[in-house]
Short mmCIF file of C-alpha atoms in Angstrom, two decimals:
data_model
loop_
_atom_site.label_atom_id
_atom_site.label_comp_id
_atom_site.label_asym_id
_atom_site.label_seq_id
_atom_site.Cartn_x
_atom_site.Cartn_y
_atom_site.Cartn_z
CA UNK A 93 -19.25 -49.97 -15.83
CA UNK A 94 -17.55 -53.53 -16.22
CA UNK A 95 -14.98 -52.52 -18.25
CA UNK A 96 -14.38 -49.48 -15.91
CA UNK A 97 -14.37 -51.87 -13.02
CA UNK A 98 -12.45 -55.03 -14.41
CA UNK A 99 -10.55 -53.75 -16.78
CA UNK A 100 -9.44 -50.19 -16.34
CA UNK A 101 -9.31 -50.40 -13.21
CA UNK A 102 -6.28 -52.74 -13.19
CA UNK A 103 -4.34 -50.29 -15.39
CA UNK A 104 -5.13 -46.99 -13.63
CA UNK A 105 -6.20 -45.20 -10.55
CA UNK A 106 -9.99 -44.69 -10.83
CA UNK A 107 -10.30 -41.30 -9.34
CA UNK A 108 -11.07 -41.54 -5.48
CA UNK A 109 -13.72 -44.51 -6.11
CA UNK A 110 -11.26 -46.83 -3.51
CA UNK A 111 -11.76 -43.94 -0.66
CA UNK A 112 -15.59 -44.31 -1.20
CA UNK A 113 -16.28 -47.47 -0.90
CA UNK A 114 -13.91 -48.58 2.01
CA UNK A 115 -14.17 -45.06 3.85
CA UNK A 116 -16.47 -45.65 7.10
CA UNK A 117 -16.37 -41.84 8.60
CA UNK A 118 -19.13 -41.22 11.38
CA UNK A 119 -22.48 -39.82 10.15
CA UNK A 120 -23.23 -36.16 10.78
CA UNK A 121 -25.82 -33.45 9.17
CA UNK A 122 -23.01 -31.01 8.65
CA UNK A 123 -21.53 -33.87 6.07
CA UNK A 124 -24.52 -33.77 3.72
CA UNK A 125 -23.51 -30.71 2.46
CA UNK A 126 -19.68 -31.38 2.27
CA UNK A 127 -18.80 -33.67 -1.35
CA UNK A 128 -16.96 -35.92 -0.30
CA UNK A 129 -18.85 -37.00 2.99
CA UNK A 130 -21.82 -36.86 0.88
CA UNK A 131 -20.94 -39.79 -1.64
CA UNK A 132 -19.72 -41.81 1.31
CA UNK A 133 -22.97 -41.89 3.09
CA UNK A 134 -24.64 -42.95 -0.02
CA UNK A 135 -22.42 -45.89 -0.69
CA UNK A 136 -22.36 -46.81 2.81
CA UNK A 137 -26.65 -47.35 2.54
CA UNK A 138 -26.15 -49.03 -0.48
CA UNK A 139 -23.34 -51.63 0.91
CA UNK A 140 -25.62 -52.08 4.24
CA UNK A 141 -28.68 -53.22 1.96
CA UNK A 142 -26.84 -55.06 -0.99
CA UNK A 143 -22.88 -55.79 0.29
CA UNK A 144 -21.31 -55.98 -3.00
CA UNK A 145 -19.57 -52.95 -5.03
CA UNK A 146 -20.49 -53.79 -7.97
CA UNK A 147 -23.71 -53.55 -7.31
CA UNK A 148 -22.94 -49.48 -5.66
CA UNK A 149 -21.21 -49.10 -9.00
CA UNK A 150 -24.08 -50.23 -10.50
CA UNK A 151 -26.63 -47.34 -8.78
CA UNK A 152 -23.96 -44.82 -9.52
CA UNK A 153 -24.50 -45.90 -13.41
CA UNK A 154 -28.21 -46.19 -13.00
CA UNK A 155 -28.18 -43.12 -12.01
CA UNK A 156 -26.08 -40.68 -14.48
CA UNK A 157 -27.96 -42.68 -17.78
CA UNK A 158 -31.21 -41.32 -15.89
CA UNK A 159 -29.37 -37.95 -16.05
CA UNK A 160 -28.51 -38.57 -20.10
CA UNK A 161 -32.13 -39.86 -21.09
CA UNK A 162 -34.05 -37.04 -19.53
CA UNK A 163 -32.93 -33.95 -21.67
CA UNK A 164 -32.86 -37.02 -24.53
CA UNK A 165 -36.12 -37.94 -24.27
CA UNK A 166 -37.51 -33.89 -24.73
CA UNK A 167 -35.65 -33.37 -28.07
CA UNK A 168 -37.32 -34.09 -31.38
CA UNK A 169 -34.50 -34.81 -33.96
CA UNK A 170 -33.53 -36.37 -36.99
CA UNK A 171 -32.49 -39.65 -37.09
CA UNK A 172 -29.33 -38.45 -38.38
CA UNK A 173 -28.71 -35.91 -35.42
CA UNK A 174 -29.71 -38.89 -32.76
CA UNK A 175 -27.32 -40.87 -33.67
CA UNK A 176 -24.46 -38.36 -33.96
CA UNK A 177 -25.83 -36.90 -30.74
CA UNK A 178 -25.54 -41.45 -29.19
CA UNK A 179 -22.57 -41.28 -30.69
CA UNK A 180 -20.67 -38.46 -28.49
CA UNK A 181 -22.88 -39.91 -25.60
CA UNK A 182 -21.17 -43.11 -26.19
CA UNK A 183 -17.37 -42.33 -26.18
CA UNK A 184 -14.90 -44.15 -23.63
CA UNK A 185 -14.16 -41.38 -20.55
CA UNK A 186 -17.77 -39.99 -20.58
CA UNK A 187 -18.80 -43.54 -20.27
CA UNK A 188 -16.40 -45.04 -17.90
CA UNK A 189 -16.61 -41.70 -15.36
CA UNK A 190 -19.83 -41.84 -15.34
CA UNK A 191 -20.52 -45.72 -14.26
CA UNK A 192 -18.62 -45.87 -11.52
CA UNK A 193 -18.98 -44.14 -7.59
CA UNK A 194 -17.86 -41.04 -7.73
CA UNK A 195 -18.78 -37.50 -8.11
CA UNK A 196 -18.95 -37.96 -11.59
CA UNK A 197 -21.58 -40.16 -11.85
CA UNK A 198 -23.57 -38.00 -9.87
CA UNK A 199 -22.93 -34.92 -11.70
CA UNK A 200 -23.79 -36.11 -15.13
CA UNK A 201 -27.47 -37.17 -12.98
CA UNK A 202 -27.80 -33.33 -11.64
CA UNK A 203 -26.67 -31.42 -15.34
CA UNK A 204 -28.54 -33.86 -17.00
CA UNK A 205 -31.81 -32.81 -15.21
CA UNK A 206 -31.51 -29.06 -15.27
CA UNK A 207 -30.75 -29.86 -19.24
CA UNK A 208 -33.92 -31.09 -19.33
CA UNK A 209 -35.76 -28.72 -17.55
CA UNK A 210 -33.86 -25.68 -19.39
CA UNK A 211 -35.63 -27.43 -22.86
CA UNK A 212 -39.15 -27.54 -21.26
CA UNK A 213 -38.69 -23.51 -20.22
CA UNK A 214 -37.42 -23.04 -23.80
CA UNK A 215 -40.19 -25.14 -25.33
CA UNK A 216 -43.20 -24.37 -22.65
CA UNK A 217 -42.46 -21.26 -21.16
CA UNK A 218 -42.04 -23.00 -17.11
CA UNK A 219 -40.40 -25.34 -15.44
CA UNK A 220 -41.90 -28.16 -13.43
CA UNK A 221 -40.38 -28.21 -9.62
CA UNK A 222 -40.09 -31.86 -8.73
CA UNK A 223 -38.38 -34.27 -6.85
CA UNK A 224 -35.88 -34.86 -10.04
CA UNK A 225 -35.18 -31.40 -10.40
CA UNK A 226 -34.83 -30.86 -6.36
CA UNK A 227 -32.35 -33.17 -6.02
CA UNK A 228 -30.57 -31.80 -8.78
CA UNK A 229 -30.35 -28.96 -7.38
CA UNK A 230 -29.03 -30.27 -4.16
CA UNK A 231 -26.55 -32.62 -5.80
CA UNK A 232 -25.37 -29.76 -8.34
CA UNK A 233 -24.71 -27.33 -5.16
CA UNK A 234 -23.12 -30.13 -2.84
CA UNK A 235 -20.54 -31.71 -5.40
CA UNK A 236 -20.24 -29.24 -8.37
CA UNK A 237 -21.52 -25.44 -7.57
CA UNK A 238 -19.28 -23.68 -9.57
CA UNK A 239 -21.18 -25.01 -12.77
CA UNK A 240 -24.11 -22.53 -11.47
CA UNK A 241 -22.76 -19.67 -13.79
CA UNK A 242 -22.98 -21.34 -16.56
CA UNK A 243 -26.60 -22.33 -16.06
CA UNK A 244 -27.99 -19.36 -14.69
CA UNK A 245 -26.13 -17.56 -17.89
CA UNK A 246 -28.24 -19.54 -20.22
CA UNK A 247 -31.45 -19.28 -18.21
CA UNK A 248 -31.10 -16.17 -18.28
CA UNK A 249 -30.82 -15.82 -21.85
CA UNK A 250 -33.38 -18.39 -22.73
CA UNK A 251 -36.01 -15.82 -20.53
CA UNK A 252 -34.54 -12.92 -22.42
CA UNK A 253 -34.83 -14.57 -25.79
CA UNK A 254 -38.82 -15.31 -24.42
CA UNK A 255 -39.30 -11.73 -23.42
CA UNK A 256 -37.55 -9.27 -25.33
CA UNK A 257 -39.03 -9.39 -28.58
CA UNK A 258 -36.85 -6.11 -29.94
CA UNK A 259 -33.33 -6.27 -31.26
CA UNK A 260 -32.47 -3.37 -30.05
CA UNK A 261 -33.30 -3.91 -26.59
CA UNK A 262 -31.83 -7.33 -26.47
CA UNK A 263 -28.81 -6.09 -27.57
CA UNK A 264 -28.49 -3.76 -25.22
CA UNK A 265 -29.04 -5.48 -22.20
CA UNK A 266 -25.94 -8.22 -23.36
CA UNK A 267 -23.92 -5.86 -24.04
CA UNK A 268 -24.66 -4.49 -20.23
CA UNK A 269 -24.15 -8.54 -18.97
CA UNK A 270 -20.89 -8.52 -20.84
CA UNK A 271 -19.71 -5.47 -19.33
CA UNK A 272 -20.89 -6.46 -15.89
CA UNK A 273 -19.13 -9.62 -16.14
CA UNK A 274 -16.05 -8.23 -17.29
CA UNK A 275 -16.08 -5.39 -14.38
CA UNK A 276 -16.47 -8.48 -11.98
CA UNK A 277 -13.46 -10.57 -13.30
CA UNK A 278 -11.51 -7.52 -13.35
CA UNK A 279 -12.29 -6.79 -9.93
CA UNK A 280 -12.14 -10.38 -8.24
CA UNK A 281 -8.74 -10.77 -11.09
CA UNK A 282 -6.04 -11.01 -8.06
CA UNK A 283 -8.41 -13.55 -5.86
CA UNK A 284 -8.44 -15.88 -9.03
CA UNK A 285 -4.95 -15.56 -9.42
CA UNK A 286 -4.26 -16.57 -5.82
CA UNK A 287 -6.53 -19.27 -6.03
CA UNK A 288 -5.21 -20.54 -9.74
CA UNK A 289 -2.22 -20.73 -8.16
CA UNK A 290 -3.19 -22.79 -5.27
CA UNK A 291 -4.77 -25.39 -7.42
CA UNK A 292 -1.02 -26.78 -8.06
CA UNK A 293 -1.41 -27.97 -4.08
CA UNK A 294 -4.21 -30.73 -5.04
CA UNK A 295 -2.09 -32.54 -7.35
CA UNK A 296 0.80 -34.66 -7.03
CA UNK A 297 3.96 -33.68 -8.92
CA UNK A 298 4.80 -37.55 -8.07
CA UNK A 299 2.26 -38.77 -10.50
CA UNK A 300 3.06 -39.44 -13.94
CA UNK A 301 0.04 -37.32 -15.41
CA UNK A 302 0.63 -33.99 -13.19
CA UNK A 303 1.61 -31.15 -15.31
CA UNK A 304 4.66 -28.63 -13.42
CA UNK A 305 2.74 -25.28 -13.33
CA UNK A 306 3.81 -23.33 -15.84
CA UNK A 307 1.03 -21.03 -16.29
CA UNK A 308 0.45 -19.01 -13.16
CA UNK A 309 3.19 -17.31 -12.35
CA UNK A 310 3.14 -13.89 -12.91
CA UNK A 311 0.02 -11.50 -12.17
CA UNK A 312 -3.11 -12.23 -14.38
CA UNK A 313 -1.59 -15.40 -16.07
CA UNK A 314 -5.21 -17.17 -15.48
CA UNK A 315 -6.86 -14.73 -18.04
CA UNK A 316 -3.67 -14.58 -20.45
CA UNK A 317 -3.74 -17.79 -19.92
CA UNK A 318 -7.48 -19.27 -20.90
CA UNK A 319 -6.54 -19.88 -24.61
CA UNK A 320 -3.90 -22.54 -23.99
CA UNK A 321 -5.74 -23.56 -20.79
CA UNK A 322 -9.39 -24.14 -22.39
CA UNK A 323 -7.59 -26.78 -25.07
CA UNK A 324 -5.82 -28.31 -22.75
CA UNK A 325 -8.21 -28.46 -20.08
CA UNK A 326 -10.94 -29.79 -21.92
CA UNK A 327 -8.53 -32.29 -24.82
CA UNK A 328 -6.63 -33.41 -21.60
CA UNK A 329 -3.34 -34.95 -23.24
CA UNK A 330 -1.97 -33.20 -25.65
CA UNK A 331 -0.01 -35.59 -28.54
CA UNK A 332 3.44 -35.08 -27.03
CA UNK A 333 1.59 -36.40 -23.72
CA UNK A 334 0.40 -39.43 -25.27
CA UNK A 335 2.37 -41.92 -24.02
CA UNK A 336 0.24 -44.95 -23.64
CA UNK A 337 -3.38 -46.26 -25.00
CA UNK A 338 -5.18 -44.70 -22.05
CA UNK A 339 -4.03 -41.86 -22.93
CA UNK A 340 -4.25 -41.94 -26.65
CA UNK A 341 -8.23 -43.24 -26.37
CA UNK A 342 -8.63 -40.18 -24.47
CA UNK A 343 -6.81 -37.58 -27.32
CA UNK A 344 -8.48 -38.89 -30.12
CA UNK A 345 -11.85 -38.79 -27.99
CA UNK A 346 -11.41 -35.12 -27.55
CA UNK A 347 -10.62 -34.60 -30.90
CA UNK A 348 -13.88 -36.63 -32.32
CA UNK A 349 -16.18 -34.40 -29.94
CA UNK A 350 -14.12 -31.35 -30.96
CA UNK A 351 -14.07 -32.01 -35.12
CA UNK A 352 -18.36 -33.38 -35.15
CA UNK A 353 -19.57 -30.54 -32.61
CA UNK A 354 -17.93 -27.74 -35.07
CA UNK A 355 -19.25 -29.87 -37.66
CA UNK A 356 -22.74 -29.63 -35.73
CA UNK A 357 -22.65 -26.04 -35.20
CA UNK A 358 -21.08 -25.30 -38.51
CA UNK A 359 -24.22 -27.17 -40.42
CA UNK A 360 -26.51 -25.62 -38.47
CA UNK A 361 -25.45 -22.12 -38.80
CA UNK A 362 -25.15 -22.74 -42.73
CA UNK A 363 -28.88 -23.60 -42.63
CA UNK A 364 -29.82 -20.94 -40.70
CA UNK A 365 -28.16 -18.19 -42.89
CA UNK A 366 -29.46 -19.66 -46.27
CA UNK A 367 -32.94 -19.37 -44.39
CA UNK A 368 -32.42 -15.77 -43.62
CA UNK A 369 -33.13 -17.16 -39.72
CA UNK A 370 -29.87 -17.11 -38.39
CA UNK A 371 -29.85 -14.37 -34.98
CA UNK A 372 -26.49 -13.38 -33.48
CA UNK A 373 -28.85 -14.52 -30.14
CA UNK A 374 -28.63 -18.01 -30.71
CA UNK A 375 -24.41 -17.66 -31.13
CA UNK A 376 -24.27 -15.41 -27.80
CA UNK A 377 -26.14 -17.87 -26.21
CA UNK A 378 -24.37 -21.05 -27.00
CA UNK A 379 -20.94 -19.79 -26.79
CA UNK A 380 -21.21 -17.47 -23.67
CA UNK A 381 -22.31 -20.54 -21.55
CA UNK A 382 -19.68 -22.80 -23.13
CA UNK A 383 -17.10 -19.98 -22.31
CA UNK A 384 -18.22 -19.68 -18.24
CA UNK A 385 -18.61 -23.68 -18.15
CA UNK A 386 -14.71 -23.79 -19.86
CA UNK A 387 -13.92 -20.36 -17.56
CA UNK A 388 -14.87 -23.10 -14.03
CA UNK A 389 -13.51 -26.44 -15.47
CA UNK A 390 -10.40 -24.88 -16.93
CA UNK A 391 -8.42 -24.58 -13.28
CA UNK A 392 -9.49 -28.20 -12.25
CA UNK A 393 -8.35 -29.34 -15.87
CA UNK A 394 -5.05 -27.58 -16.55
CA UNK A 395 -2.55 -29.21 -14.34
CA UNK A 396 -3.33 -32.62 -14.94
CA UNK A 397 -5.09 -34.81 -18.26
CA UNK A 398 -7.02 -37.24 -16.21
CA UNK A 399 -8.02 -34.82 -14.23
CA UNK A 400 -9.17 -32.93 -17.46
CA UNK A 401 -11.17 -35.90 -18.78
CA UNK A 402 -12.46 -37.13 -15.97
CA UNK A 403 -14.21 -33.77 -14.31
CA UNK A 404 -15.03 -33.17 -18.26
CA UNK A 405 -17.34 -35.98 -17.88
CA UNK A 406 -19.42 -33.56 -15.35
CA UNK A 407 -20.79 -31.36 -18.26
CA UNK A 408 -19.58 -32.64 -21.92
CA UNK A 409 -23.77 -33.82 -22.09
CA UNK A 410 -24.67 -30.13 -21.77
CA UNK A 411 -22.05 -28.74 -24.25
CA UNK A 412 -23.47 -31.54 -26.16
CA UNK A 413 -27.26 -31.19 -26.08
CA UNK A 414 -27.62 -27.92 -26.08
CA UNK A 415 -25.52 -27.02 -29.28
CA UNK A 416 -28.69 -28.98 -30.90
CA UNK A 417 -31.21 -26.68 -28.52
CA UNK A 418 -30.23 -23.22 -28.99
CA UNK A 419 -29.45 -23.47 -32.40
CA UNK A 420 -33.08 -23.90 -32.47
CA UNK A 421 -33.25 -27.33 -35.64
CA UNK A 422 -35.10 -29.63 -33.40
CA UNK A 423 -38.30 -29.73 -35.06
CA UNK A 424 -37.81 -28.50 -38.68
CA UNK A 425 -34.49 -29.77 -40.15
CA UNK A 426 -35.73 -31.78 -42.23
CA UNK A 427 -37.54 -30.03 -43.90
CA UNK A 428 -35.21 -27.06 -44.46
CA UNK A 429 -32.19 -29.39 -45.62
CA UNK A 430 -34.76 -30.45 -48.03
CA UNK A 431 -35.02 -26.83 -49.33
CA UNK A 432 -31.82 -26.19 -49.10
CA UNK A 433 -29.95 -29.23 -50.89
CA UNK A 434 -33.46 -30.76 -52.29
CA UNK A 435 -33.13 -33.87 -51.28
#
């Protein structure tokens, strides 16, 4: 948060943090449910009780590391695998987005939550309705509702994997999903075109980060497009873009959390086949929900780096945490790296 506030700060535009705190729009109902208006009237209560920024900042951070220690504090792993998993936590733009007012900060908070509750329906069969999980709910739907698809994929899932004990019928009831989904994007394929293409209109060709669109412009370019756009989307710079130490920090970031979580996964999958316990389940699961989190972000991302990094902050927890949950090594890893490598 300080070095977000004095330091990078100076160097950069931090997102639309200046709007929030000086904005001083009239109260209405209507603006609860509008983003924007939303982190306003939150601020504003803040400033009236305690006057300073730093200290709004300061709830803002509060906050999102409530959102990061909740799923935390329901896993049971290695040493090892904590400190990996503190270590991705840790890095600069997840850090800095997070500590600051903004949507961001607030997001992590809401993903954070459902994380957790998604591990106590995984562990315990239910989930506890609460105030946390109420007002992640609200928060989640306000500022960020397109990230719904993503977690009602892998709740879905996580009650099929409960349920369906038989291969067979497991199978076939993904292999319907997949072809629902498909039929769906097919269908809706001109609408997301149209609006891919509008997405150019909320950025700035003045700034020095924007991107000129040269990815929508011919019919269906968002779906030929969502190789090139997940990368960039979710790296932000690429290394011709890097042009400054801003923007390095945030390539070689990307690349750390890119290089350890195939590292992760990789590991993890090895164990799992020299068990004889891997199930093509656990890969659906995982990488279906990373695809429809990359399939939302990837518009907001493509046209500008910052923007990639920044909004990345959002969800990179959940990509995160739940590589270690589905791939189901929470509890015996140690044990089975001892059978596997005897030591």
């Amino acid at each position: 948060m300080f070095l977000a506030v004095f330091v990078i700060a100076r160097l950069t535009k931090l997102g639309d943090t200046e709007l929030y705190l000086n904005s001083s729009i009239p109260f209405s109902l209507k603006g609860l449910f509008i983003s924007t208006d939303l982190i306003i009237y939150l601020v504003r209560i803040i400033k009236l009780v305690f006057r300073l920024d730093i200290i709004v900042h300061f709830f803002f951070c509060i906050t999102s590391i409530v959102g990061i220690i909740y799923p935390l504090k329901k896993l049971s792993l290695s040493k090892r695998n904590y400190r990996l998993l503190f270590f991705l936590l840790m890095l600069p733009s997840f850090g800095i987005w997070t500590s600051i007012v903004g949507k961001d900060a607030l997001g992590a908070y809401a993903i954070g939550i459902i994380i957790g509750k998604l591990i106590d329906y995984s562990n315990k069969g239910k989930i506890k309705y609460d105030f946390l999980l109420c007002s992640a709910l609200y928060l989640l739907a306000v500022l960020k509702p397109q990230y719904f698809i993503a977690l009602v994929n892998i709740f879905f899932l996580i009650f099929l994997n409960k349920k369906v004990k038989d291969k067979l019928v497991w199978g076939i009831i993904v292999i319907s999903q997949i072809v629902f989904c498909v039929a769906v994007l097919l269908y809706f394929s001109d609408t997301i075109d149209q609006l891919a293409r509008m997405m150019e209109q909320h950025f700035s060709l003045s700034s020095n980060t924007t991107r000129q669109n040269q990815f929508w412009l011919e019919k269906n370019d968002f779906f030929k497009k969502i190789p090139i756009g997940f990368y960039l989307s979710f790296v932000g710079p690429s290394l011709s873009e890097v042009n400054n130490l801003l923007t390095l920090s945030a390539f070689i970031e990307s690349w750390i959390i890119i290089i350890v979580m195939t590292f992760i996964v990789s590991e993890k999958l090895i164990i799992r086949i020299s068990l004889g316990k891997l199930h093509v389940r656990n890969i659906y699961m995982y990488f279906s929900t990373v695809f429809w989190i990359m399939l939302v972000h990837y518009p907001f991302g493509l046209l500008n780096p910052g923007s990639a990094n920044r909004y990345r902050s959002n969800f990179i927890h959940f990509i995160i945490i739940m590589g270690f949950v589905i791939f189901n090594q929470l509890y015996y890893e140690g044990r089975d790296l001892k059978r596997i490598y005897g030591k």
